[in-house]
Amino acid sequence: MLTNISMEWINKVLESIQKVPQIVVVSLIVILGLYVFWRGCAQSRKNRSSVFDIFLFSGFFAVLVGRVVHIILEWDSYSSYIWYWLPYEKYGDKVYLFRLLPWRFVSIWDGGIVILAAFLAVILSMTFFSLVIKKWRWKDMFFPIYYCAITMLGCSFVCVGFKTGISDWIYKGSVLIGVLLLFSIFTKFIYKIVKNPLVEKYVLGYIGVGIVLLSSAYISYMYFSSKLTFFENILVGIFGIWSLVMSEAYFLDLKKASVNIERVSSVRSVTA
């Protein structure tokens, strides 16, 4: 009796989740990713406005790339639609919006986004802005960028699982979210027991990179074991290369000595 009641309650919860609009789900995932990224950057005292700018631009770029890749992979279905200069159709009393080309290209609320492409776009764009535009230390940005992207990827998998009723997606997303929680708990534990800042820095660095590489290997295996197109396999390969190269770059930056610049007022003038 109790089991039947529990199953009914679970089914009702699943039905309620499946009815949530796609745009609401995407918004919640973005907000959660922003929080993770902001919290990670706050530890190195990065400018809050710059942090938000990087995230917002990268989020927009990720949606754009994910949509473009989706259109490329599903072009056969898109090519069957006709082109019309107005974004709506009217048949009697019924009005249909964004059903014709080119307007259909921008109707991202239909769920037509390749998650893998969006995930990779977030990572690459954040990396570019942090290193090239802002010129921030990579040891400060590596973990916030990676775990922000992992959070949104894991939540996307869970939402896809609930929407489609496929438990495998929920399991995969839960594993990725669990990785983030594991690192967060471990970080707090290290802060409490390790009193030497230098030891603390290296312990967190080595363990953190280890988690990054293990989760990257899991993501790569998960995608390579699926039936992907040649283009999607290339995206997975790029992600794997990024994980290896940037992990090495993290260690190189970690070993650099911190440089403190003296204030101008404390430097004596040079006389001939």
Coordinates of C-alpha atoms in Angstrom, one line a residue:
M1 CA 0.0 0.0 0.0
L2 CA 2.8 2.4 1.0
T3 CA 4.7 1.5 -2.2
N4 CA 1.8 2.2 -4.4
I5 CA 1.2 5.6 -2.7
S6 CA 4.9 6.4 -3.1
M7 CA 4.9 5.5 -6.8
E8 CA 1.8 7.7 -7.4
W9 CA 3.5 10.6 -5.7
I10 CA 6.7 10.1 -7.7
N11 CA 4.7 10.0 -11.0
K12 CA 2.9 13.2 -10.1
V13 CA 6.2 14.9 -9.4
L14 CA 7.6 13.7 -12.7
E15 CA 4.5 14.9 -14.6
S16 CA 4.8 18.3 -12.9
I17 CA 8.5 18.6 -13.8
Q18 CA 7.8 17.6 -17.4
K19 CA 5.2 20.5 -17.7
V20 CA 7.7 23.1 -16.7
P21 CA 8.4 25.4 -19.7
Q22 CA 11.8 24.9 -21.4
I23 CA 12.8 28.5 -21.0
V24 CA 12.2 28.3 -17.2
V25 CA 14.4 25.2 -17.0
V26 CA 17.2 26.8 -19.0
S27 CA 17.0 30.0 -16.9
L28 CA 17.4 28.1 -13.6
I29 CA 20.4 26.2 -15.0
V30 CA 22.0 29.4 -16.1
I31 CA 21.4 31.0 -12.6
L32 CA 22.9 28.0 -10.9
G33 CA 26.0 28.1 -13.2
L34 CA 26.4 31.8 -12.5
Y35 CA 26.3 31.2 -8.8
V36 CA 29.0 28.5 -8.9
F37 CA 31.2 30.7 -11.2
W38 CA 30.8 33.8 -8.9
R39 CA 31.6 31.8 -5.8
G40 CA 34.7 30.4 -7.3
C41 CA 35.9 33.8 -8.5
A42 CA 35.1 35.5 -5.2
Q43 CA 37.8 33.4 -3.4
S44 CA 40.4 35.2 -5.5
R45 CA 38.7 38.6 -5.1
K46 CA 37.9 39.1 -8.8
N47 CA 35.9 42.2 -9.8
R48 CA 32.2 41.3 -9.6
S49 CA 31.2 43.2 -12.7
S50 CA 33.9 41.5 -14.7
V51 CA 32.8 38.1 -13.5
F52 CA 29.2 38.8 -14.5
D53 CA 30.4 40.2 -17.9
I54 CA 32.4 37.0 -18.7
F55 CA 29.6 34.7 -17.7
L56 CA 26.8 36.6 -19.5
F57 CA 28.8 36.8 -22.7
S58 CA 29.9 33.2 -22.5
G59 CA 26.3 32.1 -21.8
F60 CA 25.0 33.9 -24.8
F61 CA 27.8 32.5 -27.0
A62 CA 27.1 29.0 -25.7
V63 CA 23.4 29.2 -26.6
L64 CA 24.3 30.6 -30.0
V65 CA 26.9 27.8 -30.7
G66 CA 24.6 25.1 -29.4
R67 CA 21.8 26.3 -31.6
V68 CA 24.0 26.6 -34.7
V69 CA 25.4 23.1 -34.2
H70 CA 21.8 21.8 -33.8
I71 CA 20.7 23.4 -37.0
I72 CA 23.8 21.9 -38.9
L73 CA 23.1 18.4 -37.6
E74 CA 19.4 18.6 -38.2
W75 CA 19.5 20.5 -41.5
D76 CA 17.4 18.0 -43.3
S77 CA 14.5 18.7 -41.1
Y78 CA 15.0 22.5 -41.3
S79 CA 15.3 22.5 -45.1
S80 CA 11.8 21.3 -45.4
Y81 CA 10.4 24.6 -44.1
I82 CA 9.6 27.5 -46.4
W83 CA 11.1 31.0 -46.1
Y84 CA 8.9 33.9 -45.3
W85 CA 9.7 37.4 -44.2
L86 CA 7.1 37.7 -41.4
P87 CA 7.7 35.8 -38.1
Y88 CA 4.1 34.6 -37.9
E89 CA 1.4 32.7 -39.8
K90 CA -2.3 33.2 -39.5
Y91 CA -4.9 30.6 -40.4
G92 CA -8.4 31.8 -39.5
D93 CA -8.4 32.6 -35.8
K94 CA -5.1 30.8 -35.1
V95 CA -1.7 32.5 -35.1
Y96 CA 1.6 30.6 -35.2
L97 CA 4.8 32.2 -34.3
F98 CA 8.4 31.4 -35.5
R99 CA 7.5 28.3 -37.5
L100 CA 9.0 29.4 -40.8
L101 CA 12.6 30.2 -41.8
P102 CA 14.6 32.2 -41.0
W103 CA 12.6 32.8 -37.8
R104 CA 12.6 29.2 -36.8
F105 CA 16.4 29.4 -36.5
V106 CA 16.1 31.5 -33.3
S107 CA 13.2 29.7 -31.6
I108 CA 15.6 28.1 -29.0
W109 CA 12.7 27.5 -26.6
D110 CA 11.8 24.4 -28.6
G111 CA 14.8 22.6 -26.9
G112 CA 16.9 22.5 -30.1
I113 CA 20.3 23.0 -28.6
V114 CA 23.2 20.6 -28.7
I115 CA 24.3 20.4 -25.0
L116 CA 27.8 19.2 -25.9
A117 CA 28.5 22.2 -28.2
A118 CA 27.1 24.7 -25.6
F119 CA 29.2 23.1 -22.9
L120 CA 32.4 23.4 -24.9
A121 CA 31.5 26.9 -26.0
V122 CA 31.2 28.0 -22.4
I123 CA 34.5 26.6 -21.4
L124 CA 36.4 28.0 -24.4
S125 CA 34.9 31.5 -24.2
M126 CA 35.5 31.8 -20.5
T127 CA 39.1 30.6 -21.0
F128 CA 39.6 33.2 -23.7
F129 CA 38.2 36.1 -21.7
S130 CA 40.1 35.2 -18.5
L131 CA 43.5 34.7 -20.1
V132 CA 43.4 37.0 -23.1
I133 CA 41.0 39.9 -22.3
K134 CA 41.3 40.1 -18.5
K135 CA 44.8 38.5 -18.2
W136 CA 43.9 36.8 -14.9
R137 CA 46.0 34.1 -13.4
W138 CA 44.9 30.7 -14.6
K139 CA 45.3 29.1 -11.2
D140 CA 42.5 31.4 -10.0
M141 CA 40.2 30.7 -13.0
F142 CA 40.6 27.0 -13.9
F143 CA 38.4 25.5 -11.2
P144 CA 35.6 28.2 -11.4
I145 CA 35.4 27.8 -15.1
Y146 CA 35.4 24.0 -15.2
Y147 CA 33.0 23.5 -12.3
C148 CA 30.6 26.1 -13.5
A149 CA 30.4 24.3 -16.9
I150 CA 30.1 20.9 -15.2
T151 CA 27.3 22.2 -13.0
M152 CA 25.3 23.3 -16.0
L153 CA 26.1 20.2 -18.0
G154 CA 25.0 17.9 -15.1
C155 CA 21.8 19.8 -14.5
S156 CA 21.1 19.7 -18.2
F157 CA 21.4 15.9 -18.2
V158 CA 19.1 15.6 -15.2
C159 CA 16.5 17.8 -16.8
V160 CA 16.7 15.9 -20.1
G161 CA 16.2 12.7 -18.1
F162 CA 13.1 14.0 -16.4
K163 CA 11.7 15.4 -19.6
T164 CA 12.2 12.2 -21.6
G165 CA 11.7 9.7 -18.8
I166 CA 15.1 8.2 -19.5
S167 CA 16.8 7.4 -16.1
D168 CA 20.2 7.0 -17.7
W169 CA 20.4 10.7 -18.3
I170 CA 19.4 11.4 -14.7
Y171 CA 22.2 9.1 -13.5
K172 CA 24.9 10.7 -15.6
G173 CA 23.9 14.2 -14.5
S174 CA 23.8 13.2 -10.9
V175 CA 27.4 11.8 -11.2
L176 CA 28.6 15.1 -12.5
I177 CA 26.8 17.1 -9.9
G178 CA 28.2 14.7 -7.3
V179 CA 31.7 15.5 -8.5
L180 CA 31.1 19.2 -7.8
L181 CA 29.7 18.5 -4.3
L182 CA 32.6 16.2 -3.5
F183 CA 35.2 18.8 -4.3
S184 CA 33.2 21.5 -2.4
I185 CA 33.1 19.3 0.7
F186 CA 36.8 18.3 0.4
T187 CA 37.8 22.0 0.0
K188 CA 36.1 22.9 3.3
F189 CA 37.7 19.9 5.0
I190 CA 41.2 20.9 3.8
Y191 CA 40.7 24.5 5.0
K192 CA 40.0 23.3 8.5
I193 CA 42.7 20.7 9.0
V194 CA 45.6 22.3 7.0
K195 CA 47.1 25.3 8.6
N196 CA 50.1 25.9 6.2
P197 CA 48.9 28.0 3.2
L198 CA 51.6 26.6 0.9
V199 CA 50.6 22.9 1.7
E200 CA 46.9 23.8 1.5
K201 CA 47.5 25.4 -2.0
Y202 CA 49.2 22.3 -3.4
V203 CA 46.9 19.7 -1.8
L204 CA 43.8 21.5 -3.2
G205 CA 45.5 21.9 -6.5
Y206 CA 46.5 18.3 -7.0
I207 CA 43.3 16.9 -5.8
G208 CA 41.3 19.4 -7.8
V209 CA 43.1 18.6 -11.0
G210 CA 42.7 14.9 -10.3
I211 CA 38.9 15.4 -10.1
V212 CA 38.9 17.5 -13.2
L213 CA 40.8 14.8 -15.2
L214 CA 38.6 11.9 -13.9
S215 CA 35.4 13.8 -14.6
S216 CA 36.7 14.8 -18.0
A217 CA 37.5 11.1 -18.8
Y218 CA 34.0 10.2 -17.7
I219 CA 32.4 12.8 -19.9
S220 CA 34.6 11.7 -22.9
Y221 CA 33.8 8.1 -22.4
M222 CA 30.1 8.8 -21.9
Y223 CA 30.0 10.6 -25.3
F224 CA 32.3 8.3 -27.2
S225 CA 30.3 5.3 -26.2
S226 CA 27.2 6.9 -27.6
K227 CA 26.3 7.1 -31.3
L228 CA 27.7 10.5 -32.2
T229 CA 28.3 12.1 -35.5
F230 CA 31.8 12.8 -36.8
F231 CA 31.4 16.5 -35.9
E232 CA 30.3 15.7 -32.3
N233 CA 33.3 13.4 -31.9
I234 CA 35.6 16.3 -32.8
L235 CA 33.9 18.4 -30.1
V236 CA 34.6 15.7 -27.5
G237 CA 38.2 15.5 -28.7
I238 CA 38.6 19.3 -28.3
F239 CA 37.3 19.1 -24.8
G240 CA 39.7 16.3 -23.9
I241 CA 42.6 18.3 -25.3
W242 CA 41.5 21.4 -23.3
S243 CA 41.3 19.4 -20.1
L244 CA 44.9 18.0 -20.5
V245 CA 46.5 21.3 -21.7
M246 CA 44.8 23.5 -19.2
S247 CA 45.6 21.1 -16.3
E248 CA 49.2 21.4 -17.2
A249 CA 48.9 25.2 -17.5
Y250 CA 47.3 25.2 -14.0
F251 CA 50.3 23.4 -12.4
L252 CA 52.8 25.7 -14.2
D253 CA 51.0 28.8 -12.9
L254 CA 50.6 27.3 -9.4
K255 CA 54.4 26.9 -9.1
K256 CA 55.0 30.5 -10.1
A257 CA 56.0 32.8 -7.2
S258 CA 53.6 35.4 -6.2
V259 CA 54.8 38.9 -7.2
N260 CA 54.0 41.9 -5.0
I261 CA 54.4 45.3 -6.6
E262 CA 55.6 48.0 -4.4
R263 CA 53.5 51.2 -4.2
V264 CA 55.0 54.1 -6.2
S265 CA 55.1 56.3 -3.1
S266 CA 57.5 53.9 -1.4
V267 CA 60.0 53.7 -4.2
R268 CA 62.8 56.3 -4.0
S269 CA 63.5 58.5 -7.0
V270 CA 66.7 57.8 -8.9
T271 CA 69.2 60.6 -9.0
A272 CA 72.1 61.0 -11.4

